[in-house]
Amino acid sequence: MNAVFPGSFDPITSGHMDVLTRAAKIFDHVTLTVMHNARKQGRHLFTLEERMDILREATTHLPNVRVDTFGGLLVDYMARQEPGSVILRGLRAVSDYEYELQIAHLNRQIGDAETVFIMAATRWSFVSSSMVREIASYGGDVSEMVPRASAAALRRKHADVYAEREAEKEEQKQAQQQEQPGR
Ligand code: ADP
């Protein structure tokens, strides 16, 4: 049985990875599908190609996971999958539920597509791609919240900010050492 995990993955987080890893144990195959919309192009931090590269790098250890992309209605994509394929979505908290419930009902109504939900571990319940992007844009440390491939890509994207922040930290360290010699 195949599960399709659709999303923007801008970039993939440890929450997504947790849902994906659990699903890879349950389903024969999981397809990570970056959904793209020509009208929303430019609204993402990473290009479609960059997001797909990150996904491939982050999932090399999961042999039954493949990466794909689709621009259009998810139900049209599902109709092309092997029979019995389901949509996989992750749930963080009750706040996700209302939106996800609506989409799941609509996908069943318009395309007879079934949705399966997996809850990530609670330690990831506060992690979202948008928060990760925000923290990284100021040079903050996101290494605990994303797989290594995403962290490296964020550092490359914000190389100037990270370099500036590290230089500031180094200056502070040296100033402290001068104030307290011998420590
Ligand atoms: P979308 O743009 O479609 O919301 P996302 O890439 O943000 O796509 O998320 C894809 C799926 O992963 C959604 O079902 C979302 O609720 C879920 N998800 C996102 N972050 C987490 C997390 N930290 N834990 C569990 N599920 C998550």
PDB file of C-alpha atoms and ligand atoms in Angstrom:
ATOM      1  CA  MET A   1       0.000   0.000   0.000  1.00  0.00           C
ATOM      2  CA  ASN A   2       1.259   3.444  -0.977  1.00  0.00           C
ATOM      3  CA  ALA A   3       0.894   6.636   1.048  1.00  0.00           C
ATOM      4  CA  VAL A   4       1.332  10.064  -0.493  1.00  0.00           C
ATOM      5  CA  PHE A   5       2.626  12.736   1.888  1.00  0.00           C
ATOM      6  CA  PRO A   6       1.885  16.080   0.204  1.00  0.00           C
ATOM      7  CA  GLY A   7       3.116  19.436   1.438  1.00  0.00           C
ATOM      8  CA  SER A   8       5.204  22.508   0.757  1.00  0.00           C
ATOM      9  CA  PHE A   9       8.193  21.228   2.783  1.00  0.00           C
ATOM     10  CA  ASP A  10       9.809  24.686   2.808  1.00  0.00           C
ATOM     11  CA  PRO A  11      11.962  23.136   4.267  1.00  0.00           C
ATOM     12  CA  ILE A  12      11.257  19.682   5.709  1.00  0.00           C
ATOM     13  CA  THR A  13      11.364  19.703   9.533  1.00  0.00           C
ATOM     14  CA  SER A  14      11.946  17.068  12.210  1.00  0.00           C
ATOM     15  CA  GLY A  15       8.150  16.985  12.679  1.00  0.00           C
ATOM     16  CA  HIS A  16       7.653  16.001   9.039  1.00  0.00           C
ATOM     17  CA  MET A  17      10.527  13.498   9.375  1.00  0.00           C
ATOM     18  CA  ASP A  18       8.897  11.928  12.418  1.00  0.00           C
ATOM     19  CA  VAL A  19       5.574  11.485  10.604  1.00  0.00           C
ATOM     20  CA  LEU A  20       7.401  10.151   7.539  1.00  0.00           C
ATOM     21  CA  THR A  21       9.538   7.661   9.481  1.00  0.00           C
ATOM     22  CA  ARG A  22       6.495   6.285  11.282  1.00  0.00           C
ATOM     23  CA  ALA A  23       4.604   6.003   7.978  1.00  0.00           C
ATOM     24  CA  ALA A  24       7.531   4.261   6.248  1.00  0.00           C
ATOM     25  CA  LYS A  25       7.174   1.443   8.813  1.00  0.00           C
ATOM     26  CA  ILE A  26       3.449   1.071   8.185  1.00  0.00           C
ATOM     27  CA  PHE A  27       3.150   1.481   4.399  1.00  0.00           C
ATOM     28  CA  ASP A  28       4.979  -0.389   1.616  1.00  0.00           C
ATOM     29  CA  HIS A  29       5.926   2.922   0.000  1.00  0.00           C
ATOM     30  CA  VAL A  30       5.643   6.564   0.949  1.00  0.00           C
ATOM     31  CA  THR A  31       5.820   9.275  -1.713  1.00  0.00           C
ATOM     32  CA  LEU A  32       6.833  12.709  -0.484  1.00  0.00           C
ATOM     33  CA  THR A  33       5.189  15.052  -2.953  1.00  0.00           C
ATOM     34  CA  VAL A  34       6.071  18.721  -3.065  1.00  0.00           C
ATOM     35  CA  MET A  35       2.889  20.406  -4.204  1.00  0.00           C
ATOM     36  CA  HIS A  36       3.555  23.503  -6.256  1.00  0.00           C
ATOM     37  CA  ASN A  37       1.328  26.202  -7.559  1.00  0.00           C
ATOM     38  CA  ALA A  38       2.531  28.523 -10.334  1.00  0.00           C
ATOM     39  CA  ARG A  39       0.602  31.418  -8.751  1.00  0.00           C
ATOM     40  CA  LYS A  40       2.373  30.910  -5.428  1.00  0.00           C
ATOM     41  CA  GLN A  41       5.833  30.802  -6.997  1.00  0.00           C
ATOM     42  CA  GLY A  42       8.225  33.146  -5.276  1.00  0.00           C
ATOM     43  CA  ARG A  43       6.378  32.893  -1.960  1.00  0.00           C
ATOM     44  CA  HIS A  44       8.695  30.153  -0.784  1.00  0.00           C
ATOM     45  CA  LEU A  45      12.153  30.484   0.715  1.00  0.00           C
ATOM     46  CA  PHE A  46      13.451  27.514  -1.283  1.00  0.00           C
ATOM     47  CA  THR A  47      12.806  26.845  -4.952  1.00  0.00           C
ATOM     48  CA  LEU A  48      11.000  23.670  -5.923  1.00  0.00           C
ATOM     49  CA  GLU A  49      14.298  22.085  -7.021  1.00  0.00           C
ATOM     50  CA  GLU A  50      16.008  23.059  -3.757  1.00  0.00           C
ATOM     51  CA  ARG A  51      13.152  21.593  -1.698  1.00  0.00           C
ATOM     52  CA  MET A  52      13.266  18.350  -3.666  1.00  0.00           C
ATOM     53  CA  ASP A  53      17.056  18.112  -3.266  1.00  0.00           C
ATOM     54  CA  ILE A  54      16.726  18.617   0.502  1.00  0.00           C
ATOM     55  CA  LEU A  55      14.012  15.934   0.663  1.00  0.00           C
ATOM     56  CA  ARG A  56      16.150  13.454  -1.287  1.00  0.00           C
ATOM     57  CA  GLU A  57      19.150  14.101   0.936  1.00  0.00           C
ATOM     58  CA  ALA A  58      17.105  13.830   4.142  1.00  0.00           C
ATOM     59  CA  THR A  59      15.517  10.513   3.147  1.00  0.00           C
ATOM     60  CA  THR A  60      18.438   8.513   1.696  1.00  0.00           C
ATOM     61  CA  HIS A  61      18.250   6.195   4.741  1.00  0.00           C
ATOM     62  CA  LEU A  62      14.586   5.364   4.029  1.00  0.00           C
ATOM     63  CA  PRO A  63      14.595   2.961   1.047  1.00  0.00           C
ATOM     64  CA  ASN A  64      10.814   2.873   0.599  1.00  0.00           C
ATOM     65  CA  VAL A  65      10.448   6.659   0.395  1.00  0.00           C
ATOM     66  CA  ARG A  66      10.539   8.492  -2.923  1.00  0.00           C
ATOM     67  CA  VAL A  67      10.329  12.176  -3.754  1.00  0.00           C
ATOM     68  CA  ASP A  68       8.003  13.633  -6.355  1.00  0.00           C
ATOM     69  CA  THR A  69       6.302  16.887  -7.252  1.00  0.00           C
ATOM     70  CA  PHE A  70       2.920  17.872  -8.627  1.00  0.00           C
ATOM     71  CA  GLY A  71       1.268  21.124  -9.612  1.00  0.00           C
ATOM     72  CA  GLY A  72      -2.485  20.795  -9.527  1.00  0.00           C
ATOM     73  CA  LEU A  73      -5.263  19.232  -7.524  1.00  0.00           C
ATOM     74  CA  LEU A  74      -4.117  16.563  -5.109  1.00  0.00           C
ATOM     75  CA  VAL A  75      -7.059  14.337  -6.083  1.00  0.00           C
ATOM     76  CA  ASP A  76      -5.852  14.348  -9.726  1.00  0.00           C
ATOM     77  CA  TYR A  77      -2.431  13.239  -8.510  1.00  0.00           C
ATOM     78  CA  MET A  78      -4.015  10.542  -6.327  1.00  0.00           C
ATOM     79  CA  ALA A  79      -5.977   9.225  -9.323  1.00  0.00           C
ATOM     80  CA  ARG A  80      -2.620   8.441 -11.011  1.00  0.00           C
ATOM     81  CA  GLN A  81      -1.340   6.409  -8.045  1.00  0.00           C
ATOM     82  CA  GLU A  82      -1.689   2.675  -7.605  1.00  0.00           C
ATOM     83  CA  PRO A  83      -5.211   1.701  -6.471  1.00  0.00           C
ATOM     84  CA  GLY A  84      -5.751   1.941  -2.719  1.00  0.00           C
ATOM     85  CA  SER A  85      -3.197   4.735  -2.225  1.00  0.00           C
ATOM     86  CA  VAL A  86      -3.968   7.110   0.619  1.00  0.00           C
ATOM     87  CA  ILE A  87      -3.104  10.703   1.457  1.00  0.00           C
ATOM     88  CA  LEU A  88      -0.898  11.029   4.532  1.00  0.00           C
ATOM     89  CA  ARG A  89      -1.003  14.146   6.699  1.00  0.00           C
ATOM     90  CA  GLY A  90       0.600  14.991  10.005  1.00  0.00           C
ATOM     91  CA  LEU A  91      -1.195  16.400  13.021  1.00  0.00           C
ATOM     92  CA  ARG A  92       0.539  18.541  15.598  1.00  0.00           C
ATOM     93  CA  ALA A  93      -2.236  19.782  17.835  1.00  0.00           C
ATOM     94  CA  VAL A  94      -5.975  20.404  17.858  1.00  0.00           C
ATOM     95  CA  SER A  95      -5.257  23.620  15.948  1.00  0.00           C
ATOM     96  CA  ASP A  96      -4.276  21.570  12.858  1.00  0.00           C
ATOM     97  CA  TYR A  97      -7.347  19.374  13.126  1.00  0.00           C
ATOM     98  CA  GLU A  98     -10.078  21.699  11.893  1.00  0.00           C
ATOM     99  CA  TYR A  99      -8.230  22.643   8.703  1.00  0.00           C
ATOM    100  CA  GLU A 100      -7.083  19.087   8.017  1.00  0.00           C
ATOM    101  CA  LEU A 101     -10.590  17.713   8.604  1.00  0.00           C
ATOM    102  CA  GLN A 102     -12.058  20.104   6.049  1.00  0.00           C
ATOM    103  CA  ILE A 103      -9.419  19.248   3.420  1.00  0.00           C
ATOM    104  CA  ALA A 104      -9.799  15.506   4.081  1.00  0.00           C
ATOM    105  CA  HIS A 105     -13.592  15.692   3.610  1.00  0.00           C
ATOM    106  CA  LEU A 106     -13.201  17.747   0.430  1.00  0.00           C
ATOM    107  CA  ASN A 107     -10.647  15.333  -1.026  1.00  0.00           C
ATOM    108  CA  ARG A 108     -13.017  12.447  -0.398  1.00  0.00           C
ATOM    109  CA  GLN A 109     -15.950  14.329  -1.870  1.00  0.00           C
ATOM    110  CA  ILE A 110     -14.220  15.537  -5.038  1.00  0.00           C
ATOM    111  CA  GLY A 111     -11.861  12.635  -5.653  1.00  0.00           C
ATOM    112  CA  ASP A 112     -12.834   9.721  -3.420  1.00  0.00           C
ATOM    113  CA  ALA A 113      -9.373  10.028  -1.842  1.00  0.00           C
ATOM    114  CA  GLU A 114      -8.904   8.693   1.675  1.00  0.00           C
ATOM    115  CA  THR A 115      -6.693  10.534   4.210  1.00  0.00           C
ATOM    116  CA  VAL A 116      -4.692   8.934   7.019  1.00  0.00           C
ATOM    117  CA  PHE A 117      -3.305  11.032   9.883  1.00  0.00           C
ATOM    118  CA  ILE A 118      -0.207  10.375  11.923  1.00  0.00           C
ATOM    119  CA  MET A 119       0.612  12.350  15.057  1.00  0.00           C
ATOM    120  CA  ALA A 120       4.233  13.377  15.445  1.00  0.00           C
ATOM    121  CA  ALA A 121       5.909  12.966  18.850  1.00  0.00           C
ATOM    122  CA  THR A 122       4.961  15.808  21.204  1.00  0.00           C
ATOM    123  CA  ARG A 123       8.504  17.211  21.146  1.00  0.00           C
ATOM    124  CA  TRP A 124       7.861  18.279  17.547  1.00  0.00           C
ATOM    125  CA  SER A 125       4.404  19.710  18.138  1.00  0.00           C
ATOM    126  CA  PHE A 126       5.732  23.287  18.234  1.00  0.00           C
ATOM    127  CA  VAL A 127       7.880  22.933  15.112  1.00  0.00           C
ATOM    128  CA  SER A 128       6.711  24.394  11.822  1.00  0.00           C
ATOM    129  CA  SER A 129       8.537  25.262   8.591  1.00  0.00           C
ATOM    130  CA  SER A 130       7.493  28.900   8.977  1.00  0.00           C
ATOM    131  CA  MET A 131       8.983  29.193  12.510  1.00  0.00           C
ATOM    132  CA  VAL A 132      12.164  27.483  11.363  1.00  0.00           C
ATOM    133  CA  ARG A 133      12.445  29.932   8.441  1.00  0.00           C
ATOM    134  CA  GLU A 134      11.918  32.865  10.815  1.00  0.00           C
ATOM    135  CA  ILE A 135      14.591  31.716  13.293  1.00  0.00           C
ATOM    136  CA  ALA A 136      17.080  30.963  10.504  1.00  0.00           C
ATOM    137  CA  SER A 137      16.509  34.366   8.899  1.00  0.00           C
ATOM    138  CA  TYR A 138      18.083  35.889  12.061  1.00  0.00           C
ATOM    139  CA  GLY A 139      20.909  33.361  12.127  1.00  0.00           C
ATOM    140  CA  GLY A 140      19.402  31.321  14.996  1.00  0.00           C
ATOM    141  CA  ASP A 141      20.204  27.683  15.663  1.00  0.00           C
ATOM    142  CA  VAL A 142      17.579  25.379  14.131  1.00  0.00           C
ATOM    143  CA  SER A 143      19.697  22.220  14.080  1.00  0.00           C
ATOM    144  CA  GLU A 144      17.448  20.477  16.646  1.00  0.00           C
ATOM    145  CA  MET A 145      14.279  21.177  14.665  1.00  0.00           C
ATOM    146  CA  VAL A 146      15.237  20.085  11.162  1.00  0.00           C
ATOM    147  CA  PRO A 147      17.178  17.264   9.506  1.00  0.00           C
ATOM    148  CA  ARG A 148      20.803  18.015   8.648  1.00  0.00           C
ATOM    149  CA  ALA A 149      20.025  18.613   4.968  1.00  0.00           C
ATOM    150  CA  SER A 150      17.548  21.402   5.861  1.00  0.00           C
ATOM    151  CA  ALA A 151      19.911  22.985   8.411  1.00  0.00           C
ATOM    152  CA  ALA A 152      22.737  23.071   5.853  1.00  0.00           C
ATOM    153  CA  ALA A 153      20.458  24.547   3.183  1.00  0.00           C
ATOM    154  CA  LEU A 154      19.218  27.235   5.620  1.00  0.00           C
ATOM    155  CA  ARG A 155      22.800  28.138   6.493  1.00  0.00           C
ATOM    156  CA  ARG A 156      23.658  28.456   2.809  1.00  0.00           C
ATOM    157  CA  LYS A 157      20.571  30.583   2.164  1.00  0.00           C
ATOM    158  CA  HIS A 158      21.365  32.931   5.056  1.00  0.00           C
ATOM    159  CA  ALA A 159      25.162  32.627   4.916  1.00  0.00           C
ATOM    160  CA  ASP A 160      25.692  36.389   5.522  1.00  0.00           C
ATOM    161  CA  VAL A 161      23.438  36.477   8.591  1.00  0.00           C
ATOM    162  CA  TYR A 162      25.009  33.368  10.122  1.00  0.00           C
ATOM    163  CA  ALA A 163      28.550  34.688   9.490  1.00  0.00           C
ATOM    164  CA  GLU A 164      27.638  38.045  11.069  1.00  0.00           C
ATOM    165  CA  ARG A 165      26.119  36.400  14.126  1.00  0.00           C
ATOM    166  CA  GLU A 166      29.097  34.109  14.614  1.00  0.00           C
ATOM    167  CA  ALA A 167      31.493  37.071  14.310  1.00  0.00           C
ATOM    168  CA  GLU A 168      29.445  38.952  16.962  1.00  0.00           C
ATOM    169  CA  LYS A 169      29.560  35.947  19.293  1.00  0.00           C
ATOM    170  CA  GLU A 170      33.334  35.658  18.827  1.00  0.00           C
ATOM    171  CA  GLU A 171      33.742  39.385  19.618  1.00  0.00           C
ATOM    172  CA  GLN A 172      31.662  38.983  22.791  1.00  0.00           C
ATOM    173  CA  LYS A 173      33.762  35.996  23.851  1.00  0.00           C
ATOM    174  CA  GLN A 174      36.981  37.917  23.363  1.00  0.00           C
ATOM    175  CA  ALA A 175      35.617  40.937  25.243  1.00  0.00           C
ATOM    176  CA  GLN A 176      34.643  38.676  28.167  1.00  0.00           C
ATOM    177  CA  GLN A 177      38.075  37.071  28.194  1.00  0.00           C
ATOM    178  CA  GLN A 178      39.709  40.520  28.312  1.00  0.00           C
ATOM    179  CA  GLU A 179      37.473  41.538  31.221  1.00  0.00           C
ATOM    180  CA  GLN A 180      38.255  38.328  33.118  1.00  0.00           C
ATOM    181  CA  PRO A 181      41.804  37.346  32.171  1.00  0.00           C
ATOM    182  CA  GLY A 182      42.864  33.859  33.225  1.00  0.00           C
ATOM    183  CA  ARG A 183      39.381  32.358  32.866  1.00  0.00           C
TER     184      ARG A 183
HETATM  185  P1  ADP B   1       1.200  22.472   3.824  1.00  0.00           P
HETATM  186  O1  ADP B   1       1.786  23.652   3.157  1.00  0.00           O
HETATM  187  O2  ADP B   1       0.358  21.614   2.940  1.00  0.00           O
HETATM  188  O3  ADP B   1       0.559  22.711   5.177  1.00  0.00           O
HETATM  189  P2  ADP B   1       3.522  21.518   5.148  1.00  0.00           P
HETATM  190  O4  ADP B   1       4.781  21.199   4.420  1.00  0.00           O
HETATM  191  O5  ADP B   1       3.569  22.715   6.037  1.00  0.00           O
HETATM  192  O6  ADP B   1       2.432  21.557   4.050  1.00  0.00           O
HETATM  193  O7  ADP B   1       3.059  20.278   6.018  1.00  0.00           O
HETATM  194  C1  ADP B   1       2.704  19.028   5.469  1.00  0.00           C
HETATM  195  C2  ADP B   1       1.992  18.193   6.525  1.00  0.00           C
HETATM  196  O8  ADP B   1       2.844  17.986   7.647  1.00  0.00           O
HETATM  197  C3  ADP B   1       0.723  18.807   7.081  1.00  0.00           C
HETATM  198  O9  ADP B   1      -0.200  17.765   7.315  1.00  0.00           O
HETATM  199  C4  ADP B   1       1.147  19.402   8.390  1.00  0.00           C
HETATM  200  O10 ADP B   1       0.070  19.471   9.316  1.00  0.00           O
HETATM  201  C5  ADP B   1       2.166  18.375   8.833  1.00  0.00           C
HETATM  202  N1  ADP B   1       3.150  18.916   9.770  1.00  0.00           N
HETATM  203  C6  ADP B   1       3.866  20.050   9.651  1.00  0.00           C
HETATM  204  N2  ADP B   1       4.685  20.212  10.712  1.00  0.00           N
HETATM  205  C7  ADP B   1       4.478  19.150  11.529  1.00  0.00           C
HETATM  206  C8  ADP B   1       4.983  18.750  12.809  1.00  0.00           C
HETATM  207  N3  ADP B   1       5.870  19.476  13.486  1.00  0.00           N
HETATM  208  N4  ADP B   1       4.526  17.586  13.339  1.00  0.00           N
HETATM  209  C9  ADP B   1       3.595  16.864  12.679  1.00  0.00           C
HETATM  210  N5  ADP B   1       3.077  17.185  11.502  1.00  0.00           N
HETATM  211  C10 ADP B   1       3.495  18.314  10.921  1.00  0.00           C
END
